CSV table of C-alpha atoms in Angstrom, one decimal:
chain,number,residue,atom,x,y,z
K,1,MET,CA,21.5,-1.3,2.9
K,2,HIS,CA,18.0,-1.3,4.0
K,3,SER,CA,16.2,1.4,6.1
K,4,LEU,CA,16.5,-0.7,9.3
K,5,GLU,CA,20.0,-1.3,8.7
K,6,ILE,CA,20.4,2.4,8.2
K,7,LYS,CA,18.6,3.6,11.1
K,8,ALA,CA,20.7,0.9,13.4
K,9,LYS,CA,24.0,2.1,11.6
K,10,LEU,CA,23.3,6.0,12.7
K,11,LYS,CA,22.6,4.9,16.1
K,12,SER,CA,25.8,3.0,16.1
K,13,LEU,CA,27.7,5.8,14.5
K,14,ILE,CA,26.4,8.3,17.2
K,15,LYS,CA,27.8,6.2,20.0
K,16,GLU,CA,31.0,5.9,18.4
K,17,ALA,CA,31.3,9.6,17.4
K,18,SER,CA,30.2,10.8,20.8
K,19,SER,CA,33.6,10.1,22.5
K,20,ILE,CA,35.8,11.2,19.5
K,21,GLU,CA,34.0,13.5,17.5
K,22,PRO,CA,31.2,15.4,19.3
K,23,CYS,CA,30.3,17.7,16.1
K,24,LEU,CA,29.8,14.7,13.9
K,25,ALA,CA,27.6,13.0,16.7
K,26,LYS,CA,25.7,16.2,17.0
K,27,ARG,CA,25.0,16.0,13.2
K,28,LEU,CA,24.2,12.3,13.1
K,29,ASP,CA,21.9,12.8,16.0
K,30,GLU,CA,19.9,15.6,14.1
K,31,ILE,CA,19.8,13.4,11.2
K,32,ASN,CA,18.5,10.4,13.3
K,33,ARG,CA,15.7,12.4,15.0
K,34,TRP,CA,14.6,13.5,11.6
K,35,VAL,CA,14.1,9.8,10.3
K,36,LYS,CA,13.5,7.9,13.4
K,37,ASP,CA,9.8,7.9,13.5
K,38,ILE,CA,9.4,7.1,9.6
K,39,LYS,CA,8.2,3.7,8.9
K,40,PRO,CA,10.8,1.5,7.1
K,41,GLY,CA,8.6,1.0,3.9
K,42,SER,CA,7.9,4.6,3.8
K,43,LEU,CA,11.6,5.6,4.4
K,44,THR,CA,12.7,3.1,1.6
K,45,ALA,CA,10.3,4.6,-0.8
K,46,LYS,CA,12.0,8.3,-0.3
K,47,LYS,CA,14.9,7.4,-2.7
K,48,PHE,CA,16.6,11.1,-2.0
K,49,VAL,CA,16.5,10.7,1.5
K,50,MET,CA,17.9,7.1,1.3
K,51,ALA,CA,20.7,8.3,-0.9
K,52,PHE,CA,21.5,11.2,1.3
K,53,LEU,CA,21.6,8.8,4.5
K,54,LEU,CA,24.0,6.4,2.8
K,55,GLU,CA,26.5,9.3,1.9
K,56,VAL,CA,26.2,10.5,5.5
K,57,ILE,CA,26.9,7.1,6.5
K,58,ARG,CA,29.9,6.8,4.3
K,59,ASP,CA,31.2,10.3,5.2
K,60,ALA,CA,31.0,9.6,9.0
K,61,ASP,CA,32.6,6.1,8.4
K,62,VAL,CA,35.6,7.7,6.5
K,63,TRP,CA,35.7,10.7,9.2
K,64,LEU,CA,35.7,8.2,12.1
K,65,ASN,CA,38.4,6.0,10.4
K,66,LEU,CA,40.7,9.2,9.9
K,67,GLN,CA,40.2,10.4,13.5
K,68,ALA,CA,41.1,7.1,14.9
K,69,LEU,CA,44.7,7.2,13.3
K,70,SER,CA,47.0,7.6,15.9
K,71,SER,CA,49.4,10.1,14.4
K,72,PRO,CA,49.5,12.9,12.0
K,73,GLU,CA,51.6,11.0,9.8
K,74,LEU,CA,49.2,8.2,9.5
K,75,GLN,CA,46.3,10.7,8.6
K,76,ASN,CA,48.5,12.2,5.7
K,77,SER,CA,49.2,9.0,4.5
K,78,ALA,CA,45.6,8.1,4.3
K,79,PHE,CA,44.8,11.5,2.7
K,80,GLU,CA,47.7,10.7,0.0
K,81,GLN,CA,45.9,7.5,-0.9
K,82,MET,CA,42.6,9.8,-1.8
K,83,THR,CA,41.9,11.5,-5.0
K,84,PRO,CA,42.2,15.3,-4.8
K,85,THR,CA,38.6,15.8,-4.8
K,86,GLU,CA,38.3,13.3,-2.0
K,87,GLN,CA,40.9,15.0,-0.1
K,88,TYR,CA,39.2,18.3,-0.5
K,89,TRP,CA,36.1,17.1,0.6
K,90,TYR,CA,37.3,15.0,3.9
K,91,GLY,CA,40.2,17.4,4.5
K,92,TYR,CA,38.3,20.6,4.3
K,93,LEU,CA,34.7,20.9,3.5
K,94,PHE,CA,33.1,18.1,5.4
K,95,PRO,CA,34.8,19.1,8.7
K,96,GLN,CA,33.7,22.7,7.7
K,97,TRP,CA,30.1,21.7,7.8
K,98,LEU,CA,30.4,19.6,10.9
K,99,ASN,CA,31.8,22.6,12.8
K,100,SER,CA,29.9,25.3,11.3
K,101,SER,CA,26.1,26.3,11.3
K,102,ASP,CA,24.4,25.3,8.2
K,103,PRO,CA,21.3,27.7,7.3
K,104,LYS,CA,20.1,25.7,4.5
K,105,PHE,CA,20.2,22.2,6.2
K,106,TYR,CA,16.7,22.4,7.8
K,107,ILE,CA,15.3,23.9,4.5
K,108,TRP,CA,16.4,21.1,2.3
K,109,LYS,CA,16.0,18.3,4.7
K,110,GLN,CA,12.3,19.1,4.6
K,111,LYS,CA,12.5,19.2,0.8
K,112,LEU,CA,14.0,15.7,0.5
K,113,MET,CA,11.6,14.3,3.0
K,114,SER,CA,8.4,15.7,0.9
K,115,SER,CA,9.7,14.7,-2.3
K,116,GLU,CA,10.0,18.4,-3.6
K,117,PHE,CA,13.8,17.7,-4.3
K,118,SER,CA,14.2,16.9,-8.0
K,119,PRO,CA,17.8,17.4,-9.8
K,120,ALA,CA,16.8,18.8,-13.3
K,121,ASP,CA,20.4,18.5,-14.3
K,122,ASP,CA,20.9,15.1,-13.0
K,123,ASP,CA,21.8,13.6,-16.4
K,124,ILE,CA,23.9,16.2,-17.4
K,125,LEU,CA,26.1,15.8,-14.4
K,126,LYS,CA,26.5,12.3,-14.8
K,127,SER,CA,27.7,12.8,-18.4
K,128,ILE,CA,30.1,15.5,-16.9
K,129,VAL,CA,31.3,13.1,-14.3
K,130,GLN,CA,31.9,10.2,-16.6
K,131,THR,CA,33.6,12.5,-19.3
K,132,ILE,CA,36.0,14.1,-16.8
K,133,GLU,CA,36.7,10.7,-15.3
K,134,SER,CA,37.6,9.1,-19.0
K,135,ARG,CA,40.0,11.9,-19.4
K,136,GLY,CA,42.1,11.3,-16.1
K,137,GLY,CA,40.3,13.8,-13.9
K,138,THR,CA,38.4,13.4,-10.6
K,139,VAL,CA,35.2,14.4,-9.4
K,140,TRP,CA,33.2,14.6,-6.1
K,141,ARG,CA,29.5,14.6,-6.0
K,142,CYS,CA,27.1,14.7,-2.9
K,143,TYR,CA,24.1,16.1,-1.3
K,144,ILE,CA,25.7,18.4,1.3
K,145,ALA,CA,28.1,20.0,-1.4
K,146,ASP,CA,25.3,20.6,-3.6
K,147,LEU,CA,22.4,21.8,-1.3
K,148,SER,CA,24.2,23.6,1.3
K,149,MET,CA,27.6,24.7,-0.5
K,150,ALA,CA,26.0,25.5,-4.0
K,151,THR,CA,28.3,23.3,-5.7
K,152,ASP,CA,27.3,20.5,-8.1
K,153,LEU,CA,30.5,19.0,-8.6
K,154,ILE,CA,34.1,19.2,-7.1
K,155,VAL,CA,36.5,18.7,-10.2
K,156,SER,CA,40.1,18.1,-10.3
K,157,TYR,CA,42.6,17.5,-13.5
K,158,ARG,CA,46.3,17.5,-14.0
K,159,GLN,CA,47.2,20.2,-11.2
K,160,ARG,CA,45.3,18.1,-8.7
K,161,LYS,CA,43.7,21.4,-7.6
K,162,PRO,CA,40.2,20.9,-6.4
K,163,LEU,CA,37.5,23.4,-8.0
K,164,CYS,CA,33.7,23.7,-7.0
K,165,LEU,CA,31.5,24.0,-9.9
K,166,GLN,CA,27.7,24.8,-10.2
K,167,VAL,CA,25.9,24.0,-13.6
K,168,THR,CA,22.8,26.0,-14.8
K,169,THR,CA,20.5,26.4,-17.6
K,170,VAL,CA,19.3,29.8,-16.2
K,171,SER,CA,19.8,32.1,-19.1
K,172,ASN,CA,22.0,35.4,-19.1
K,173,ASN,CA,19.0,37.5,-18.4
K,174,TYR,CA,18.4,35.7,-14.9
K,175,ALA,CA,21.9,34.1,-14.3
K,176,GLN,CA,23.3,37.4,-12.3
K,177,LYS,CA,21.0,36.9,-9.1
K,178,LYS,CA,21.8,33.3,-9.2
K,179,TYR,CA,25.5,34.0,-9.6
K,180,GLU,CA,25.6,36.5,-6.8
K,181,SER,CA,23.8,34.1,-4.4
K,182,TRP,CA,25.9,31.2,-5.4
K,183,GLN,CA,29.1,33.4,-4.9
K,184,ASP,CA,27.7,34.7,-1.4
K,185,THR,CA,27.5,30.8,-0.5
K,186,LEU,CA,30.8,29.6,-1.4
K,187,GLN,CA,32.4,32.7,0.5
K,188,MET,CA,30.6,31.8,3.4
K,189,TRP,CA,32.0,28.4,3.5
K,190,VAL,CA,35.2,29.8,2.7
K,191,ILE,CA,35.5,28.0,-0.7
K,192,ASP,CA,38.3,30.1,-2.4
K,193,ARG,CA,37.5,29.8,-5.8
K,194,GLY,CA,34.8,28.4,-8.0
K,195,LEU,CA,33.0,28.1,-11.4
K,196,PHE,CA,29.5,29.0,-12.3
K,197,LEU,CA,28.6,27.5,-15.8
K,198,SER,CA,25.6,28.4,-17.7
K,199,TYR,CA,24.8,26.2,-20.8
K,200,ASN,CA,22.2,26.0,-23.7
K,201,PRO,CA,21.2,22.2,-23.8
K,202,GLY,CA,20.3,23.0,-27.5
K,203,GLN,CA,24.0,23.6,-28.6
K,204,PRO,CA,25.3,20.3,-30.1
K,205,ASP,CA,28.7,20.5,-28.4
K,206,PHE,CA,27.6,22.0,-24.9
K,207,LEU,CA,28.8,18.8,-22.8
K,208,GLU,CA,32.2,19.0,-24.6
K,209,GLN,CA,32.2,22.8,-23.7
K,210,LEU,CA,31.4,22.2,-20.1
K,211,VAL,CA,34.1,19.8,-19.4
K,212,ARG,CA,36.7,21.6,-21.3
K,213,ILE,CA,36.0,25.0,-19.7
K,214,SER,CA,35.7,22.9,-16.0
K,215,LEU,CA,39.1,21.0,-16.6
K,216,TYR,CA,41.0,24.2,-17.6
K,217,ASN,CA,40.0,26.1,-14.8
K,218,SER,CA,40.6,23.4,-12.2
K,219,ASP,CA,44.2,23.6,-13.3
K,220,PHE,CA,44.4,27.6,-13.7
K,221,LEU,CA,41.6,29.5,-12.0
K,222,PRO,CA,43.5,31.9,-9.4
K,223,LEU,CA,42.4,31.7,-5.8
K,224,GLY,CA,39.6,34.4,-4.9
K,225,ARG,CA,37.9,34.2,-8.1
K,226,TYR,CA,34.4,33.1,-8.7
K,227,LEU,CA,34.0,32.8,-12.6
K,228,LYS,CA,30.7,33.1,-14.4
K,229,PHE,CA,30.8,31.5,-17.8
K,230,PRO,CA,29.4,32.8,-20.4
Protein backbone atom coordinates (compact mmCIF):
# COMPACT_ATOMS: atom_id res chain seq x y z
CA MET A 1 0.00 0.00 0.00
CA HIS A 2 1.44 3.37 -1.05
CA SER A 3 1.47 6.46 1.18
CA LEU A 4 -1.44 8.09 -0.69
CA GLU A 5 -3.48 4.91 -0.33
CA ILE A 6 -2.64 4.81 3.38
CA LYS A 7 -3.86 8.37 3.89
CA ALA A 8 -7.06 7.64 2.00
CA LYS A 9 -7.62 4.45 3.97
CA LEU A 10 -7.15 6.27 7.29
CA LYS A 11 -9.81 8.81 6.33
CA SER A 12 -12.15 6.03 5.25
CA LEU A 13 -11.65 4.15 8.52
CA ILE A 14 -12.22 7.31 10.58
CA LYS A 15 -15.55 7.85 8.82
CA GLU A 16 -16.57 4.22 9.31
CA ALA A 17 -15.50 4.13 12.97
CA SER A 18 -17.13 7.42 13.95
CA SER A 19 -20.60 5.86 14.09
CA ILE A 20 -19.68 2.49 15.58
CA GLU A 21 -16.45 2.86 17.56
CA PRO A 22 -15.76 6.47 18.60
CA CYS A 23 -12.60 5.57 20.55
CA LEU A 24 -11.10 4.01 17.44
CA ALA A 25 -12.14 7.02 15.36
CA LYS A 26 -10.42 9.32 17.86
CA ARG A 27 -7.15 7.35 17.73
CA LEU A 28 -7.19 7.17 13.96
CA ASP A 29 -7.91 10.88 13.70
CA GLU A 30 -4.91 11.57 15.93
CA ILE A 31 -2.73 9.42 13.68
CA ASN A 32 -4.17 11.03 10.55
CA ARG A 33 -3.37 14.53 11.83
CA TRP A 34 0.16 13.32 12.57
CA VAL A 35 0.84 12.32 8.93
CA LYS A 36 -1.59 14.31 6.78
CA ASP A 37 0.80 17.20 5.96
CA ILE A 38 3.76 14.98 5.10
CA LYS A 39 4.45 14.72 1.38
CA PRO A 40 3.92 11.23 -0.09
CA GLY A 41 7.58 10.70 -1.00
CA SER A 42 8.78 11.80 2.42
CA LEU A 43 6.27 9.52 4.15
CA THR A 44 7.25 6.54 2.01
CA ALA A 45 10.89 7.08 2.99
CA LYS A 46 10.04 6.70 6.70
CA LYS A 47 9.88 2.92 6.80
CA PHE A 48 9.02 2.56 10.50
CA VAL A 49 6.20 5.12 10.23
CA MET A 50 4.85 3.27 7.19
CA ALA A 51 5.07 -0.07 8.98
CA PHE A 52 3.21 1.34 11.99
CA LEU A 53 0.49 2.83 9.77
CA LEU A 54 -0.04 -0.48 8.00
CA GLU A 55 -0.35 -2.23 11.37
CA VAL A 56 -2.91 0.30 12.61
CA ILE A 57 -4.93 -0.04 9.41
CA ARG A 58 -4.91 -3.83 9.76
CA ASP A 59 -5.97 -3.63 13.42
CA ALA A 60 -8.71 -1.09 12.70
CA ASP A 61 -10.09 -3.24 9.87
CA VAL A 62 -10.17 -6.34 12.07
CA TRP A 63 -11.71 -4.44 14.98
CA LEU A 64 -14.44 -2.85 12.86
CA ASN A 65 -15.26 -6.21 11.29
CA LEU A 66 -15.61 -7.70 14.77
CA GLN A 67 -17.86 -4.85 15.91
CA ALA A 68 -20.02 -5.26 12.81
CA LEU A 69 -20.93 -8.84 13.73
CA SER A 70 -24.55 -8.94 14.79
CA SER A 71 -24.34 -11.12 17.89
CA PRO A 72 -21.93 -12.15 20.69
CA GLU A 73 -22.08 -15.68 19.32
CA LEU A 74 -20.72 -14.54 15.95
CA GLN A 75 -18.00 -12.51 17.66
CA ASN A 76 -17.01 -15.52 19.76
CA SER A 77 -16.89 -17.64 16.61
CA ALA A 78 -14.60 -15.07 14.95
CA PHE A 79 -12.28 -15.04 17.97
CA GLU A 80 -12.15 -18.85 18.00
CA GLN A 81 -10.69 -18.77 14.50
CA MET A 82 -7.77 -16.63 15.70
CA THR A 83 -4.57 -17.85 17.32
CA PRO A 84 -4.35 -17.38 21.12
CA THR A 85 -1.99 -14.44 20.68
CA GLU A 86 -4.32 -12.77 18.15
CA GLN A 87 -7.22 -13.34 20.55
CA TYR A 88 -5.29 -11.64 23.32
CA TRP A 89 -4.42 -8.67 21.12
CA TYR A 90 -7.84 -8.06 19.59
CA GLY A 91 -9.86 -9.25 22.56
CA TYR A 92 -7.94 -7.43 25.27
CA LEU A 93 -4.87 -5.29 24.60
CA PHE A 94 -6.00 -3.44 21.48
CA PRO A 95 -9.34 -2.36 23.02
CA GLN A 96 -7.40 -1.46 26.18
CA TRP A 97 -5.26 0.86 24.08
CA LEU A 98 -8.27 2.39 22.36
CA ASN A 99 -10.08 3.11 25.61
CA SER A 100 -7.15 4.26 27.76
CA SER A 101 -4.78 7.17 27.92
CA ASP A 102 -1.40 6.22 26.48
CA PRO A 103 1.34 8.35 28.08
CA LYS A 104 4.03 7.03 25.73
CA PHE A 105 2.19 7.43 22.42
CA TYR A 106 3.12 11.07 21.82
CA ILE A 107 6.79 10.34 22.59
CA TRP A 108 7.27 7.34 20.36
CA LYS A 109 5.35 8.85 17.46
CA GLN A 110 7.94 11.62 17.47
CA LYS A 111 10.76 9.07 17.53
CA LEU A 112 9.29 7.15 14.61
CA MET A 113 8.85 10.32 12.58
CA SER A 114 12.33 11.66 13.31
CA SER A 115 13.89 8.25 12.54
CA GLU A 116 15.27 8.00 16.08
CA PHE A 117 13.65 4.60 16.47
CA SER A 118 15.97 1.71 15.73
CA PRO A 119 15.03 -1.75 17.06
CA ALA A 120 18.39 -3.10 18.21
CA ASP A 121 17.09 -6.64 18.84
CA ASP A 122 15.13 -6.96 15.60
CA ASP A 123 17.11 -9.88 14.16
CA ILE A 124 16.98 -11.76 17.47
CA LEU A 125 13.24 -11.21 17.79
CA LYS A 126 12.68 -12.45 14.24
CA SER A 127 14.69 -15.59 15.06
CA ILE A 128 12.66 -16.14 18.24
CA VAL A 129 9.41 -15.78 16.29
CA GLN A 130 10.53 -18.23 13.59
CA THR A 131 11.73 -20.80 16.12
CA ILE A 132 8.60 -20.62 18.27
CA GLU A 133 6.32 -20.92 15.25
CA SER A 134 8.36 -23.88 13.92
CA ARG A 135 7.61 -25.64 17.25
CA GLY A 136 3.88 -25.09 17.02
CA GLY A 137 3.63 -21.95 19.15
CA THR A 138 2.13 -18.64 18.10
CA VAL A 139 3.53 -15.12 18.39
CA TRP A 140 2.14 -11.59 18.04
CA ARG A 141 4.45 -8.64 17.45
CA CYS A 142 3.46 -5.02 16.86
CA TYR A 143 4.57 -1.46 17.48
CA ILE A 144 1.86 -0.54 19.98
CA ALA A 145 2.66 -3.50 22.24
CA ASP A 146 6.38 -2.83 21.94
CA LEU A 147 6.51 0.93 22.40
CA SER A 148 3.53 1.57 24.67
CA MET A 149 3.28 -1.69 26.61
CA ALA A 150 6.95 -2.75 26.96
CA THR A 151 6.15 -6.02 25.15
CA ASP A 152 8.44 -7.19 22.36
CA LEU A 153 6.44 -10.35 21.74
CA ILE A 154 3.23 -11.99 22.89
CA VAL A 155 3.88 -15.74 22.97
CA SER A 156 1.60 -18.76 23.35
CA TYR A 157 2.39 -22.47 23.36
CA ARG A 158 0.64 -25.73 24.25
CA GLN A 159 -1.65 -24.37 26.96
CA ARG A 160 -2.76 -21.56 24.59
CA LYS A 161 -2.11 -18.95 27.28
CA PRO A 162 -0.54 -15.71 26.00
CA LEU A 163 2.52 -14.31 27.77
CA CYS A 164 3.98 -10.82 27.31
CA LEU A 165 7.72 -10.94 26.77
CA GLN A 166 10.49 -8.35 26.77
CA VAL A 167 13.98 -9.27 25.53
CA THR A 168 17.08 -7.22 26.35
CA THR A 169 20.86 -7.41 26.31
CA VAL A 170 21.08 -5.16 29.39
CA SER A 171 23.44 -6.77 31.89
CA ASN A 172 22.45 -7.69 35.44
CA ASN A 173 24.12 -4.53 36.77
CA TYR A 174 21.65 -2.34 34.86
CA ALA A 175 18.71 -4.67 34.28
CA GLN A 176 16.97 -4.11 37.63
CA LYS A 177 15.92 -0.53 36.88
CA LYS A 178 14.69 -1.49 33.43
CA TYR A 179 12.88 -4.50 34.91
CA GLU A 180 11.07 -2.31 37.44
CA SER A 181 10.00 0.14 34.72
CA TRP A 182 8.82 -2.79 32.57
CA GLN A 183 6.79 -4.25 35.43
CA ASP A 184 5.20 -0.87 36.16
CA THR A 185 4.19 -0.57 32.50
CA LEU A 186 2.64 -4.06 32.38
CA GLN A 187 0.69 -3.37 35.55
CA MET A 188 -0.52 -0.03 34.18
CA TRP A 189 -1.99 -1.87 31.17
CA VAL A 190 -3.41 -4.58 33.45
CA ILE A 191 -1.28 -7.27 31.84
CA ASP A 192 -1.47 -10.05 34.39
CA ARG A 193 1.86 -11.82 33.80
CA GLY A 194 5.07 -11.21 31.91
CA LEU A 195 8.62 -12.41 31.28
CA PHE A 196 11.69 -10.15 31.23
CA LEU A 197 14.59 -11.94 29.52
CA SER A 198 18.18 -10.70 29.56
CA TYR A 199 20.57 -12.55 27.28
CA ASN A 200 24.23 -12.58 26.31
CA PRO A 201 24.61 -12.72 22.51
CA GLY A 202 28.09 -14.16 23.03
CA GLN A 203 26.69 -17.42 24.38
CA PRO A 204 26.36 -20.01 21.60
CA ASP A 205 22.99 -21.36 22.80
CA PHE A 206 21.31 -18.10 23.80
CA LEU A 207 18.54 -18.34 21.18
CA GLU A 208 17.58 -21.86 22.23
CA GLN A 209 17.53 -20.73 25.86
CA LEU A 210 15.31 -17.71 25.10
CA VAL A 211 12.82 -19.88 23.20
CA ARG A 212 12.76 -22.65 25.79
CA ILE A 213 12.19 -20.28 28.71
CA SER A 214 9.52 -18.36 26.81
CA LEU A 215 7.53 -21.45 25.85
CA TYR A 216 7.74 -23.00 29.30
CA ASN A 217 6.58 -19.84 31.04
CA SER A 218 3.80 -19.26 28.52
CA ASP A 219 2.36 -22.55 29.72
CA PHE A 220 3.16 -22.39 33.43
CA LEU A 221 3.90 -18.88 34.77
CA PRO A 222 1.14 -18.08 37.33
CA LEU A 223 -1.06 -15.01 37.10
CA GLY A 224 0.32 -11.97 38.89
CA ARG A 225 3.94 -12.89 38.20
CA TYR A 226 6.47 -10.71 36.37
CA LEU A 227 9.48 -12.96 36.09
CA LYS A 228 12.99 -11.67 35.44
CA PHE A 229 15.48 -14.14 33.98
CA PRO A 230 18.25 -14.61 34.78
